[in-house]
Coordinates of C-alpha atoms in Angstrom, one line a residue:
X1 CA -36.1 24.0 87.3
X2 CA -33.7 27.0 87.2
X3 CA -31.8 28.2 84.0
X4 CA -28.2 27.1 83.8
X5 CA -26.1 30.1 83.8
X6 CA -22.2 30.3 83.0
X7 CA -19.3 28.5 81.6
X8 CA -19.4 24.5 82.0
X9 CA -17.4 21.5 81.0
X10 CA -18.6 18.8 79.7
X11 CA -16.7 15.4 79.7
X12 CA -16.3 12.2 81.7
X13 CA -14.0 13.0 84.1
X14 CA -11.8 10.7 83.0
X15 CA -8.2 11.3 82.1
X16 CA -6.6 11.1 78.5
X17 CA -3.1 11.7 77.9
X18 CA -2.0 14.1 75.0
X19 CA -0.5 11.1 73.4
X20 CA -3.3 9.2 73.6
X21 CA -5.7 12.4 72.2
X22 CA -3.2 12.3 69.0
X23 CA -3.1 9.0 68.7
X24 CA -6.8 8.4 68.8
X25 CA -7.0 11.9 66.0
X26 CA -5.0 10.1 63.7
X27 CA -6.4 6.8 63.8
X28 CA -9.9 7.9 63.4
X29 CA -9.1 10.7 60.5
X30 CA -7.1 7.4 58.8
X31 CA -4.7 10.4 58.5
X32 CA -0.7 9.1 57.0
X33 CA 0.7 11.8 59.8
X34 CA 3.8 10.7 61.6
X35 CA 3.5 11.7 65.3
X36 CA 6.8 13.0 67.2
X37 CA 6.7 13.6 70.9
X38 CA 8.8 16.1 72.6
X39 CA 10.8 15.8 76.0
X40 CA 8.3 15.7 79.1
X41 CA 10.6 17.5 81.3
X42 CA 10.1 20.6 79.1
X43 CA 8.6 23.0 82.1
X44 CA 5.6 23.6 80.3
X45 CA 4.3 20.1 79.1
X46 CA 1.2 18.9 80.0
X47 CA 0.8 15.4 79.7
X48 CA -2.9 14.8 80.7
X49 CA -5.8 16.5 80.1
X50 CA -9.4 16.0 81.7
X51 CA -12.6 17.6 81.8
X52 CA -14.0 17.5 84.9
X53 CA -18.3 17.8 84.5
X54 CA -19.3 18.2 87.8
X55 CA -20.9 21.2 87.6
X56 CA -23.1 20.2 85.0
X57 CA -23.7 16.9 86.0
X58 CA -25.3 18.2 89.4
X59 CA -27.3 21.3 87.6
X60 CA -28.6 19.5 84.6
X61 CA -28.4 16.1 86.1
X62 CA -26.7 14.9 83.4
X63 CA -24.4 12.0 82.8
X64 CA -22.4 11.3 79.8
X65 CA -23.4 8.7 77.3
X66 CA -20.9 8.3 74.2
X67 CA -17.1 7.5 75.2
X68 CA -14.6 10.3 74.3
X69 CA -13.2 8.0 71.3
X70 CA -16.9 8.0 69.7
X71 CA -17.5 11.8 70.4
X72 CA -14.2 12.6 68.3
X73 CA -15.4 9.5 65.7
X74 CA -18.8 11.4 65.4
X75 CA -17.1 14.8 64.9
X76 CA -15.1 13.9 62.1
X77 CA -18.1 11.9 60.1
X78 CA -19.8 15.2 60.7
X79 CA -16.4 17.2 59.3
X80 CA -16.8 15.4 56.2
X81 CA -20.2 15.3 55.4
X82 CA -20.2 19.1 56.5
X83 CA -16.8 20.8 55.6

């Protein structure tokens, strides 16, 4: 097999809105931190974000395994046994 060579993303595919990202943040950091949401209509509000793998999934054939709500629950048990 060939070397992988250049910039990838790696994700599901699947789309999680900015609330939802927060949300999720907070919950899992069992942080006290009142969320506020600003206007969607503001021109530069982006209210989705997705990473979209398909490069990587056809040159590594590779497929993802954890969901994004354990990947960011892994991260932060790491965070705090590793500061």
């Amino acid at each position: 097999s060939k070397p992988l060579a250049g910039a990838f993303n790696v994700g599901s595919g699947l789309a999680v809105s900015n609330q939802e990202a927060c949300e999720t943040l907070v919950s899992i950091a069992d942080s006290p931190i009142q969320l506020r949401w600003h206007d969607p209509e503001v021109p530069d509000a982006v209210p989705v974000f997705r990473m979209n793998a398909a490069k990587f999934q056809a040159e590594a054939d590779w497929r993802p395994r954890y969901t994004w709500r354990q990947s960011l629950a892994d991260a932060w048990a790491m965070r705090q046994v590793t500061p």
